[in-house]
mmCIF file of C-alpha atoms and ligand atoms in Angstrom:
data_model
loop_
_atom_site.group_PDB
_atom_site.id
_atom_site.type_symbol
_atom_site.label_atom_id
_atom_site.label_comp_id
_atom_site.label_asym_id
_atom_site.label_seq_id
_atom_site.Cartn_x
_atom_site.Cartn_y
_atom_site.Cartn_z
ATOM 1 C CA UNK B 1 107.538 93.823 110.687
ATOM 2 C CA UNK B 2 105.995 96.256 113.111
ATOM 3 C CA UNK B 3 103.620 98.977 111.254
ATOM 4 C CA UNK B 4 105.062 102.699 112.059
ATOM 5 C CA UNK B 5 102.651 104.449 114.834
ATOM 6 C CA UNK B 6 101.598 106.987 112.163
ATOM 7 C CA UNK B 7 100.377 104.289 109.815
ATOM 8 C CA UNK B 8 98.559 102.529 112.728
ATOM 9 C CA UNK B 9 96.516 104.876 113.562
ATOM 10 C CA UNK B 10 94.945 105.141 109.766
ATOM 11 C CA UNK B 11 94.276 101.446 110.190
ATOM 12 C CA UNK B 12 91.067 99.718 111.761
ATOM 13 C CA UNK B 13 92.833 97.109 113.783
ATOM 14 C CA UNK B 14 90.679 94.363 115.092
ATOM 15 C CA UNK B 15 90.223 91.103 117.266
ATOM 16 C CA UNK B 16 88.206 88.961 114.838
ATOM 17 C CA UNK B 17 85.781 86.503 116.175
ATOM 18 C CA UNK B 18 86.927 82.842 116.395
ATOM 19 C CA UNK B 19 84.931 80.163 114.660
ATOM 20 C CA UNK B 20 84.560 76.697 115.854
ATOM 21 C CA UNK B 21 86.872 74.638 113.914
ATOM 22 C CA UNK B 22 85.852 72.941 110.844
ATOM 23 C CA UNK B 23 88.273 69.933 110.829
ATOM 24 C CA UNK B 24 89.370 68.321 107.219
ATOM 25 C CA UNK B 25 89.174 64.696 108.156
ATOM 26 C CA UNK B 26 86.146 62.453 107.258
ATOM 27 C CA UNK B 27 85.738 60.278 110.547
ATOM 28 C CA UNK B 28 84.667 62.454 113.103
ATOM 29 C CA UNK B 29 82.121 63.300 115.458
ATOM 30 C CA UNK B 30 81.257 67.357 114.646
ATOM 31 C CA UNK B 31 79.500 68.710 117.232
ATOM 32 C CA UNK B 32 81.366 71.645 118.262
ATOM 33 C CA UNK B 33 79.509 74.660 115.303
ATOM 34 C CA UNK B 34 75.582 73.661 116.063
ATOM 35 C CA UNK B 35 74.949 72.418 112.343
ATOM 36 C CA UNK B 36 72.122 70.025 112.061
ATOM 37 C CA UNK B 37 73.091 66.351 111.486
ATOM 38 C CA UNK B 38 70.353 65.995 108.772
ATOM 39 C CA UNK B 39 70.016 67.113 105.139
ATOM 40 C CA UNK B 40 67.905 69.970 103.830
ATOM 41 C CA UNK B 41 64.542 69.150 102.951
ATOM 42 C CA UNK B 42 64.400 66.696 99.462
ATOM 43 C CA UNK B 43 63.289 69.272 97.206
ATOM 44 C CA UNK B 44 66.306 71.328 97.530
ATOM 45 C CA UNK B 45 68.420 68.428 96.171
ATOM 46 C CA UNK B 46 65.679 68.918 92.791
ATOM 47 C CA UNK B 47 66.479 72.474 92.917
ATOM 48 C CA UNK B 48 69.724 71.979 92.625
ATOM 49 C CA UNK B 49 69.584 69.649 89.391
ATOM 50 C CA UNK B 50 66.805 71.571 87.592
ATOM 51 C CA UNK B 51 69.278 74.329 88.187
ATOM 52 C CA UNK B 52 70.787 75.906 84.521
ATOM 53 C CA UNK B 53 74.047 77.297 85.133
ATOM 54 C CA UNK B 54 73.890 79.479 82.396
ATOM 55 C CA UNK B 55 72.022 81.940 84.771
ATOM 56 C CA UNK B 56 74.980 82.332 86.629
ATOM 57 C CA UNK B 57 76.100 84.984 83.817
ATOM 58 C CA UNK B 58 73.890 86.780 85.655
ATOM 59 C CA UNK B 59 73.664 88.555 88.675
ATOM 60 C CA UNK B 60 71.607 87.541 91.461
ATOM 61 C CA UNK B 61 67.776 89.091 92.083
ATOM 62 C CA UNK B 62 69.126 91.943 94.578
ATOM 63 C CA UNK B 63 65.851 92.005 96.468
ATOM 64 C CA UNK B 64 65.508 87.955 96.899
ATOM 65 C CA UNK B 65 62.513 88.216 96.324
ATOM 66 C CA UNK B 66 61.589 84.555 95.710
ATOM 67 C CA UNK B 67 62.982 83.990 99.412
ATOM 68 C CA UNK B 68 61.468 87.286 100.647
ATOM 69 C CA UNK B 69 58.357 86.187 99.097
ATOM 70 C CA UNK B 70 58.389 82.385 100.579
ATOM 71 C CA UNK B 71 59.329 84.178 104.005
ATOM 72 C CA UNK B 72 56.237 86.410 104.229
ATOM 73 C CA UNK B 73 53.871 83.735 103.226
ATOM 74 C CA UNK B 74 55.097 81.375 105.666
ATOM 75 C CA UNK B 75 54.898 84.341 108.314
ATOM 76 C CA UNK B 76 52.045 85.756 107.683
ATOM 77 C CA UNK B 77 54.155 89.289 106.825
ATOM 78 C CA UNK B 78 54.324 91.782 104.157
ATOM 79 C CA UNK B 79 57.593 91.451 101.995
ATOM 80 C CA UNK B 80 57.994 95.076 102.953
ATOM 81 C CA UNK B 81 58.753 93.551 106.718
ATOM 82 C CA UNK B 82 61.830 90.900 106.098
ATOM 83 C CA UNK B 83 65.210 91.833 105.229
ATOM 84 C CA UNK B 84 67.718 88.771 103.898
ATOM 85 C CA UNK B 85 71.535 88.278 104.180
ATOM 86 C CA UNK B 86 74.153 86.409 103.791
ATOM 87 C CA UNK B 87 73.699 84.243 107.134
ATOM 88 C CA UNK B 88 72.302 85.981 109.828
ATOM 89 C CA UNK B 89 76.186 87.105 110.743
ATOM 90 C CA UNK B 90 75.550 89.231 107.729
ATOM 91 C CA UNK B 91 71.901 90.444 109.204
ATOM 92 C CA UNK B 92 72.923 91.190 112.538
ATOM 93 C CA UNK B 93 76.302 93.456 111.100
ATOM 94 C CA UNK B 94 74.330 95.302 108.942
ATOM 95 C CA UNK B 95 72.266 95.915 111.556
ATOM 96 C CA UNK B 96 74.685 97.230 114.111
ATOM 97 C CA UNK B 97 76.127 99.527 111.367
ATOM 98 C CA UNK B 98 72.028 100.881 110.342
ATOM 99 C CA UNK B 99 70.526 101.281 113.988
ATOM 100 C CA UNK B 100 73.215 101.495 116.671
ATOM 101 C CA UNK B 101 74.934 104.812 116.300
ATOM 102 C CA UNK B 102 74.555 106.520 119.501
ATOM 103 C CA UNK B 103 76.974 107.777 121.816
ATOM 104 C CA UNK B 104 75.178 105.768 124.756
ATOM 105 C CA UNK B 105 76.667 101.804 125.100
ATOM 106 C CA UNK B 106 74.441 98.938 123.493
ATOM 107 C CA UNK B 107 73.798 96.608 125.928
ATOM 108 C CA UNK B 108 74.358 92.786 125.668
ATOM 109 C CA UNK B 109 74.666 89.650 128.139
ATOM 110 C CA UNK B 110 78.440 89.136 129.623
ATOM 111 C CA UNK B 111 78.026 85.970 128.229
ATOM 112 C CA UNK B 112 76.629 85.458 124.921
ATOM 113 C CA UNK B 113 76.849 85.282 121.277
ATOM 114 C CA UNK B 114 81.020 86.144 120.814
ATOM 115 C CA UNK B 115 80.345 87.903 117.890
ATOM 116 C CA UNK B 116 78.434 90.518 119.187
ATOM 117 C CA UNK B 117 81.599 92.840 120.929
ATOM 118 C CA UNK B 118 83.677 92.171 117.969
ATOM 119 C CA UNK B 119 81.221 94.151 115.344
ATOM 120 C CA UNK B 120 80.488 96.302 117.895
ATOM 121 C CA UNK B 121 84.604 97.230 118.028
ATOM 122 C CA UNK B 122 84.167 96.973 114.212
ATOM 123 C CA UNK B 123 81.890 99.368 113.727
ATOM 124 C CA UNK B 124 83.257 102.034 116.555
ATOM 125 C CA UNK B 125 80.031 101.262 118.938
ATOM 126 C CA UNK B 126 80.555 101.923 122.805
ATOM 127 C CA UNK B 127 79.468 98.582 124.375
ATOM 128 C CA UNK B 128 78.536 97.598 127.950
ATOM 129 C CA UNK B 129 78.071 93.916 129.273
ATOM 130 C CA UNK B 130 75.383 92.945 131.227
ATOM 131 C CA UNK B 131 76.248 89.951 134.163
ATOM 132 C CA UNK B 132 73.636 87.415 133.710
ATOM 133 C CA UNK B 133 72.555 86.049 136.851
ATOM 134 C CA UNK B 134 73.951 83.049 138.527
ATOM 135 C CA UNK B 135 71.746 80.756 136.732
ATOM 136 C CA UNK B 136 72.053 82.327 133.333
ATOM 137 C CA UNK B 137 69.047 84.297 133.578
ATOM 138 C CA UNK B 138 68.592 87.987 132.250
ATOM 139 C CA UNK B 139 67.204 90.388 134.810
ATOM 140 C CA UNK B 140 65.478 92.851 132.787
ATOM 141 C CA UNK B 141 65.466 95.614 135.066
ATOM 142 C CA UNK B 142 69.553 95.702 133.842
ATOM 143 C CA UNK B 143 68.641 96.929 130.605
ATOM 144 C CA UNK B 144 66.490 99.659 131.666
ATOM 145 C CA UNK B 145 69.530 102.055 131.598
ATOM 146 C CA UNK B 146 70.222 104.386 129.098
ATOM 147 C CA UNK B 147 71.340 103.162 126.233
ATOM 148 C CA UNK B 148 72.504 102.916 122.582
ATOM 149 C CA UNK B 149 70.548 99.628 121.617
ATOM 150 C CA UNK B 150 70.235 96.033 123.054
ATOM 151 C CA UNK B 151 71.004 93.081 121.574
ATOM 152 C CA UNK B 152 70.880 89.194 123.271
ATOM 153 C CA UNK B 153 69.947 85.831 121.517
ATOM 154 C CA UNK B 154 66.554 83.829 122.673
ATOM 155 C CA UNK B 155 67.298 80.972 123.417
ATOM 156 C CA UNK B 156 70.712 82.795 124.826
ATOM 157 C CA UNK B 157 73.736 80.858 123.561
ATOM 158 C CA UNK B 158 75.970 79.082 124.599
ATOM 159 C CA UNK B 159 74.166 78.351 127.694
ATOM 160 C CA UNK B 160 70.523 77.347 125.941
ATOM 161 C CA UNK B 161 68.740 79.409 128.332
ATOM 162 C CA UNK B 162 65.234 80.370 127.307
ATOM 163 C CA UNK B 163 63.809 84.003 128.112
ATOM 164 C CA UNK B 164 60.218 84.351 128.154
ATOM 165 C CA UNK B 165 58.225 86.688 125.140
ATOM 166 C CA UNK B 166 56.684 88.779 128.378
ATOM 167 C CA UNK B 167 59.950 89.367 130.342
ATOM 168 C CA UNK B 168 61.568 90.576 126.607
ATOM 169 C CA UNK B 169 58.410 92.466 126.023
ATOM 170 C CA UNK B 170 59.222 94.442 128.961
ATOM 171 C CA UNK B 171 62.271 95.039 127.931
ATOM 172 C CA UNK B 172 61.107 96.653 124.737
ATOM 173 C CA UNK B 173 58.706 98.587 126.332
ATOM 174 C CA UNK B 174 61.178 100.317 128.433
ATOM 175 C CA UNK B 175 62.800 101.143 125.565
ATOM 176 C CA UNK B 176 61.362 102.721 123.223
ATOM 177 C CA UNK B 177 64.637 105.493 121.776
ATOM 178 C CA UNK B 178 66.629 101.882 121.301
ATOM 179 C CA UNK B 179 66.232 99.136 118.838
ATOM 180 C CA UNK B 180 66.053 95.958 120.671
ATOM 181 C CA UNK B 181 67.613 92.924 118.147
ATOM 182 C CA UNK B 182 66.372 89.462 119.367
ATOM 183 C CA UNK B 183 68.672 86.796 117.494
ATOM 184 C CA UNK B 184 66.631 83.964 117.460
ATOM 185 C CA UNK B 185 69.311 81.345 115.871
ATOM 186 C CA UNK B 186 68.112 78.735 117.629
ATOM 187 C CA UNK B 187 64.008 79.658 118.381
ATOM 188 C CA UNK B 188 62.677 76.743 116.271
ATOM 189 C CA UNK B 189 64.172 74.541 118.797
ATOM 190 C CA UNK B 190 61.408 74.659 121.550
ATOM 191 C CA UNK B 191 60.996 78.750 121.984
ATOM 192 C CA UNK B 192 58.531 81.118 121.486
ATOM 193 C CA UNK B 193 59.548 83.773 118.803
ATOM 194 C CA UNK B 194 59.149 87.309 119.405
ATOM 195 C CA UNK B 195 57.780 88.173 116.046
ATOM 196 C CA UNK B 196 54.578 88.624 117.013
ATOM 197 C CA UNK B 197 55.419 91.594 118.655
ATOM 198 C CA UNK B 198 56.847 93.462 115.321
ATOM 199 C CA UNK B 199 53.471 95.061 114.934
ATOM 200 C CA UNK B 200 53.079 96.384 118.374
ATOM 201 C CA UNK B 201 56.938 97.964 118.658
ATOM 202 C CA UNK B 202 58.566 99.931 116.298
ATOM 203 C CA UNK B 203 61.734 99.184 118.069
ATOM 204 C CA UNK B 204 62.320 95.493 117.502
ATOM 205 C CA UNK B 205 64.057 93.686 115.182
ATOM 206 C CA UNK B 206 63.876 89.763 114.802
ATOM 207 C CA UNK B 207 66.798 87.644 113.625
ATOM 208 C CA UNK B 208 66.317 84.246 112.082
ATOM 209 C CA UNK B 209 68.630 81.905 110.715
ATOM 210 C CA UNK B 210 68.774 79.230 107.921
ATOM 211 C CA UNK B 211 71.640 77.478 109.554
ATOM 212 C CA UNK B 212 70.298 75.699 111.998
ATOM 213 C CA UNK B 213 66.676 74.336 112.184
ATOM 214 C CA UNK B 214 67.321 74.058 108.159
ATOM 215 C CA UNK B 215 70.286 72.524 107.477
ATOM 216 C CA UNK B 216 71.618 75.136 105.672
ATOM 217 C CA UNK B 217 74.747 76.716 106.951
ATOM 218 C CA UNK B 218 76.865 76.156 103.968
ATOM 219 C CA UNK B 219 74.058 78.208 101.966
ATOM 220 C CA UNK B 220 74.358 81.455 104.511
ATOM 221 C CA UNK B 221 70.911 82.908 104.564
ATOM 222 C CA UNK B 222 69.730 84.959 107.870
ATOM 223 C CA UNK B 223 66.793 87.216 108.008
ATOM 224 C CA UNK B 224 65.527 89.826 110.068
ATOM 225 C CA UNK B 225 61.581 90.783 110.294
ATOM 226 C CA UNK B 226 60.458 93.826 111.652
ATOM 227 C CA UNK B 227 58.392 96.752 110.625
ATOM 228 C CA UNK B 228 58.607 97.991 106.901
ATOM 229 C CA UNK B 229 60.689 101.296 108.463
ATOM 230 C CA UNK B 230 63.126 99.603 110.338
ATOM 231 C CA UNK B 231 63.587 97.394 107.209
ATOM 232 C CA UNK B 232 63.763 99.925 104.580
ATOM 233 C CA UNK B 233 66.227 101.443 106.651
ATOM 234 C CA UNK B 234 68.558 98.317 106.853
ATOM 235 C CA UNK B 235 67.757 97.712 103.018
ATOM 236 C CA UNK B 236 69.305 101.301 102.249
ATOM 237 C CA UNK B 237 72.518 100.205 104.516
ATOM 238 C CA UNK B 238 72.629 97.263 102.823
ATOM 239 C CA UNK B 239 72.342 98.907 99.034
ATOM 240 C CA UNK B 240 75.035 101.344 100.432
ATOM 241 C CA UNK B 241 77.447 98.555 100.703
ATOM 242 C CA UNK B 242 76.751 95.425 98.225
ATOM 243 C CA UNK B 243 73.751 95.207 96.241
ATOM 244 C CA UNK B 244 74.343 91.593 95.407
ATOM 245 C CA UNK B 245 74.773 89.519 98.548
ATOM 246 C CA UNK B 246 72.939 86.938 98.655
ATOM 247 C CA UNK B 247 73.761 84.080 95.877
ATOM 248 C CA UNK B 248 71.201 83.093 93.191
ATOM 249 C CA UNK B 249 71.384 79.363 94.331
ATOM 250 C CA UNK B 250 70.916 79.912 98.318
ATOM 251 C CA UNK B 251 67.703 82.394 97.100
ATOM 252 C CA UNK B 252 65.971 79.162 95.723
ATOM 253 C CA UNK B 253 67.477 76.574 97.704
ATOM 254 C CA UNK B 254 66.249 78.491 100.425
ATOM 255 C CA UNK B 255 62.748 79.127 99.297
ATOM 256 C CA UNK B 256 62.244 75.654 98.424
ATOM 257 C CA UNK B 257 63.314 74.634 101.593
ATOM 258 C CA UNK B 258 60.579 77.405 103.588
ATOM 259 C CA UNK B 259 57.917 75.574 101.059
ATOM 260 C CA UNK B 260 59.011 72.024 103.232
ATOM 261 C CA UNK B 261 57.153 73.179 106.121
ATOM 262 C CA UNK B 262 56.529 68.942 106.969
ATOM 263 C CA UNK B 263 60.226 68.203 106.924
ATOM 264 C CA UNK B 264 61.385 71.712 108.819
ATOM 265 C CA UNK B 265 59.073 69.975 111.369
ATOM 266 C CA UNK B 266 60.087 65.989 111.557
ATOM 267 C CA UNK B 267 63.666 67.265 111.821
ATOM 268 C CA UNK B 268 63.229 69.739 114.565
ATOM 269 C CA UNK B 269 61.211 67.243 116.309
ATOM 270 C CA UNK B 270 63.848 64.493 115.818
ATOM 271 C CA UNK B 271 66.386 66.868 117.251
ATOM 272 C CA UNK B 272 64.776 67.827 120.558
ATOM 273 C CA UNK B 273 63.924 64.444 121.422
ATOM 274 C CA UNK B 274 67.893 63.335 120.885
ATOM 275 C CA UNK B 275 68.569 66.798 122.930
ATOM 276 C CA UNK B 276 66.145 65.223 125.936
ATOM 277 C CA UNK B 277 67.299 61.687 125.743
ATOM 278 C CA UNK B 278 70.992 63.283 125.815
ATOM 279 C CA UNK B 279 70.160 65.471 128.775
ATOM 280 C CA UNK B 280 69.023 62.005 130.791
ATOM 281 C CA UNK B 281 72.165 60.172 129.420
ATOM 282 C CA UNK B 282 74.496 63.103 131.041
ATOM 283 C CA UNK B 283 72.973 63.560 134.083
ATOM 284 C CA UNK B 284 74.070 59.628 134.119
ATOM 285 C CA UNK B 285 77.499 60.602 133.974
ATOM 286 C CA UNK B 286 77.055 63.091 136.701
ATOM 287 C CA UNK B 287 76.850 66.026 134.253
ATOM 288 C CA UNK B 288 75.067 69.238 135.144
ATOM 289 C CA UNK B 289 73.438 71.378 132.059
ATOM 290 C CA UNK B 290 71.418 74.203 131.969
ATOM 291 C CA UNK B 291 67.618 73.128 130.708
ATOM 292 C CA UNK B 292 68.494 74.077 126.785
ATOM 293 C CA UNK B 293 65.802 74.976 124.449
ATOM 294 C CA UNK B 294 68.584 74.825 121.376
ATOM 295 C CA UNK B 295 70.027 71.972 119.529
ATOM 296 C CA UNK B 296 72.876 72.244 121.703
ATOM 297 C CA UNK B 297 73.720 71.255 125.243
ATOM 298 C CA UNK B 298 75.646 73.597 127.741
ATOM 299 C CA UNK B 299 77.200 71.219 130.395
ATOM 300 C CA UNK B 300 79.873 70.772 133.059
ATOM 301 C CA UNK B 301 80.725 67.465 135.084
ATOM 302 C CA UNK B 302 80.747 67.364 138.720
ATOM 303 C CA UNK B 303 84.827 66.390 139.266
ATOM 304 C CA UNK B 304 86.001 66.247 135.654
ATOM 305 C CA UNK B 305 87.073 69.690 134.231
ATOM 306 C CA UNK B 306 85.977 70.538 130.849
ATOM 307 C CA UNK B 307 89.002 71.694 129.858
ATOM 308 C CA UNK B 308 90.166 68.320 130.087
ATOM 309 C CA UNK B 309 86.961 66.527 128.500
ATOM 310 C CA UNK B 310 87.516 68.344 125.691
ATOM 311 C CA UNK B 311 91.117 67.646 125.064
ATOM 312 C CA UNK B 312 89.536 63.734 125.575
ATOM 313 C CA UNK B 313 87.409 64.360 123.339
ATOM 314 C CA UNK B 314 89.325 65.687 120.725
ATOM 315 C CA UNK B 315 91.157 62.830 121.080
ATOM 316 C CA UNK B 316 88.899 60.387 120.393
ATOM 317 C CA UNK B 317 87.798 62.618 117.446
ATOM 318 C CA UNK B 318 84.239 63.788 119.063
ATOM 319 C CA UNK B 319 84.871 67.827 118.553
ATOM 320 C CA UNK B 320 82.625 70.334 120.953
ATOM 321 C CA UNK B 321 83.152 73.757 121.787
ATOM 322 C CA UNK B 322 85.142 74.729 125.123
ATOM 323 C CA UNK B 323 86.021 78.656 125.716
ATOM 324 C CA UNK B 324 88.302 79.460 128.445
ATOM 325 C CA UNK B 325 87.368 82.626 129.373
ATOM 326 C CA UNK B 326 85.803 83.808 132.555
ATOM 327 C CA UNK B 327 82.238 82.321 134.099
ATOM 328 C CA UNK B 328 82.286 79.705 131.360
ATOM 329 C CA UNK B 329 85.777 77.763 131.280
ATOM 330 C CA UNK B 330 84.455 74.773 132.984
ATOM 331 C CA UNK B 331 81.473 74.214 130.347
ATOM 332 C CA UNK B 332 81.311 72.442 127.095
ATOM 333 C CA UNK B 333 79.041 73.453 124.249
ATOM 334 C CA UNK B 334 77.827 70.231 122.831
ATOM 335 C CA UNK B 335 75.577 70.072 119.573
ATOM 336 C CA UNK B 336 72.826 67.575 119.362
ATOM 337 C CA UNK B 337 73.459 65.729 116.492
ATOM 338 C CA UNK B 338 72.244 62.608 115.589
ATOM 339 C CA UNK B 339 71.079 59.456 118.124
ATOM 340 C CA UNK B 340 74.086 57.524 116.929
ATOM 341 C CA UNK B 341 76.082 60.641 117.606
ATOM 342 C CA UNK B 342 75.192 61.160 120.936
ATOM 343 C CA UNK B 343 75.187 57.118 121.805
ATOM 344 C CA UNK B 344 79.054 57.505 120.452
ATOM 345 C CA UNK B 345 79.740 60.798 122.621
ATOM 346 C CA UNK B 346 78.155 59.197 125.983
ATOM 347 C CA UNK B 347 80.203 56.145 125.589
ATOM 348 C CA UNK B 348 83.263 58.166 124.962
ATOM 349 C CA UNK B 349 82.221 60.488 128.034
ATOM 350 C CA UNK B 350 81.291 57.421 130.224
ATOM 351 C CA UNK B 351 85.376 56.513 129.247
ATOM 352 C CA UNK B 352 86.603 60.008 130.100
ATOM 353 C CA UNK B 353 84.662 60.471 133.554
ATOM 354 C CA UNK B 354 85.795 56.944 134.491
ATOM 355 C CA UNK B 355 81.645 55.785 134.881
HETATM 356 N N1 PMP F 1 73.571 84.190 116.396
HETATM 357 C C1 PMP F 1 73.927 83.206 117.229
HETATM 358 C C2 PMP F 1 73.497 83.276 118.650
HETATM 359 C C3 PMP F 1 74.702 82.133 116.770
HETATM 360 O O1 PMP F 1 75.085 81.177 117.614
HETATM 361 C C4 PMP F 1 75.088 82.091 115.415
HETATM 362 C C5 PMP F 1 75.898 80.933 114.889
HETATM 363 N N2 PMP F 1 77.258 81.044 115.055
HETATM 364 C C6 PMP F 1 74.700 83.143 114.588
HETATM 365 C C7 PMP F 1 73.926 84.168 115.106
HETATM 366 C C8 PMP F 1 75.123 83.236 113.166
HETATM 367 O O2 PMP F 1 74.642 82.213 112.370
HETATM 368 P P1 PMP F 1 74.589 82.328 110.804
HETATM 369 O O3 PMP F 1 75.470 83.476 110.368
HETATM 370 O O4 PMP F 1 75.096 81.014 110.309
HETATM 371 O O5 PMP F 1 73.164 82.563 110.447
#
């Protein structure tokens, strides 16, 4: 039933963002969301028994402040600096709603995160995509315009691309009337973070997840660090909308799992060196695949279309991520997940490109 045009234009009508699929059935190979294969670290599993469910009468600390506290220590910050979420999906919104409210268009790569133009049509923010080059890179004399904010991830997804801390540096230089968001998602994997640059720029904000490097998507905890103004700010957003967001158990599941600094570190490690094994094994096959520094692998074959691979794929139960849109619709997105994993997806691949 069609909505009459005067009721329409009360409504906020939006194109939601699509999430890789999250299949029901047991025996396949999920590469397609960038979860890591392992576990969280051991003592989260303790955490979770020790746990008395009476306390979930109550409500949850609405500062997190055993997380908050666990996050400082283990970067070197005041509490005052780090603001938690519910994933850093939650981080990032909040953010677009408490810094980017100018009339000017934020600025973000053409391709990039997917999320990012759907809270900016959310939250009623002018937005203007930036081409990356032809090899993915950011030229950061394009975001030297006048502007409303910046946003991009480091390492960029989907393509994996690295930027270095100097060329973003200069970005936030030339910026100083915008916040500049880095979403570091996927920084643990082999990048350098630009968080040691909060104390230099009042205009940068950096975005950390839980999901990845920690095994902990199902938990949903993101952070941002920045100065104790820019967070304060976000804090009174955030107090403006839900006090209580972030669960009791992911607030000491996640702290326990920042106090695991030797596990964080075995299963990063383990997950680069599948991610540079797997990079040999495709170029094998005749894949080609931008040099990622994420636990994921952007790729396209020299005949075989993607497209196709994927459906393949899918097939054989291996999921990855395909997007048919422009610049992109001959790459896959391929998580790094285990070595048995990947030995099961390059046989299956050596099948589908007829190796
Ligand atoms: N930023 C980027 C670049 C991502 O790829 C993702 C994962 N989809 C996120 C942020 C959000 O991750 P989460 O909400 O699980 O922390």
């Amino acid at each position: 039933m069609a909505v009459r045009e005067e009721l329409l234009r009360n409504i906020r009508s939006v194109e939601p963002y699509v999430p890789g699929e999250q299949p029901k059935e047991n025996d396949i190979i999920k590469l397609n969301t960038n979860e890591n294969p392992y576990p969280p670290c051991p003592g989260v599993r303790q955490v979770l028994n020790d746990f008395d469910i009476c306390k979930m009468r109550l409500y949850p600390d609405t500062n997190s402040d055993v997380l908050v506290s666990e996050l400082a220590k283990k970067y070197n910050l005041d509490k005052s600096q780090i603001f938690v979420g519910v994933g850093s999906d939650d981080v990032i919104s909040m953010a677009f709603m408490t810094f980017f409210n100018s009339d000017k268009p934020i600025l973000f790569p053409d391709i990039t995160y997917s999320f990012y133009d759907v809270w900016a049509e959310v939250h009623r923010i002018p937005y203007k995509r930036i081409s990356l080059d032809n090899n993915f890179r950011i030229n950061p004399n394009d975001y030297k315009s006048e502007n409303g904010g910046i946003i991009f991830p480091n390492p960029n997804a989907p393509t994996g691309v690295l930027e270095s801390v100097e060329m973003i540096e200069d970005i936030i230089k030339a910026n100083p009337n915008s916040i500049v968001m880095i979403d570091e998602a996927y920084i643990d994997f082999g990048g350098e973070s630009c968080l040691k640059l909060i104390d230099k720029y009042e205009n940068l904000l950096v975005i950390q997840t839980f999901s990845k490097s920690r095994s902990m998507a199902g938990m949903r905890i993101g952070f941002a660090m920045g100065n104790s103004k820019l967070i304060k700010y976000l804090n009174d957003v955030k107090f403006s909308v839900n006090s209580y967001t972030m669960n009791q158990l992911s607030q000491i599941c996640g702290a326990e799992s920042v106090r695991d600094e030797k596990y964080f570190k075995n299963t990063v490690e383990l997950i680069i060196n599948t991610r540079e094994k797997t990079k040999t094994a495709l170029a094998e096959l005749g894949f080609e695949f931008t040099d990622s520094k994420s636990n994921f692998l952007f790729v396209k074959h020299n005949s075989v279309k993607a497209k196709y691979i994927f459906e393949e794929l899918k097939k054989k139960k291996i999921y990855v991520r395909y997007w048919n849109k422009p610049r992109i619709d001959n790459y896959l997105r391929i998580t790094v997940g285990t070595p048995e994993e990947m030995s099961k997806l390059i046989s299956a691949l050596k099948e589908i490109v007829n190796v």
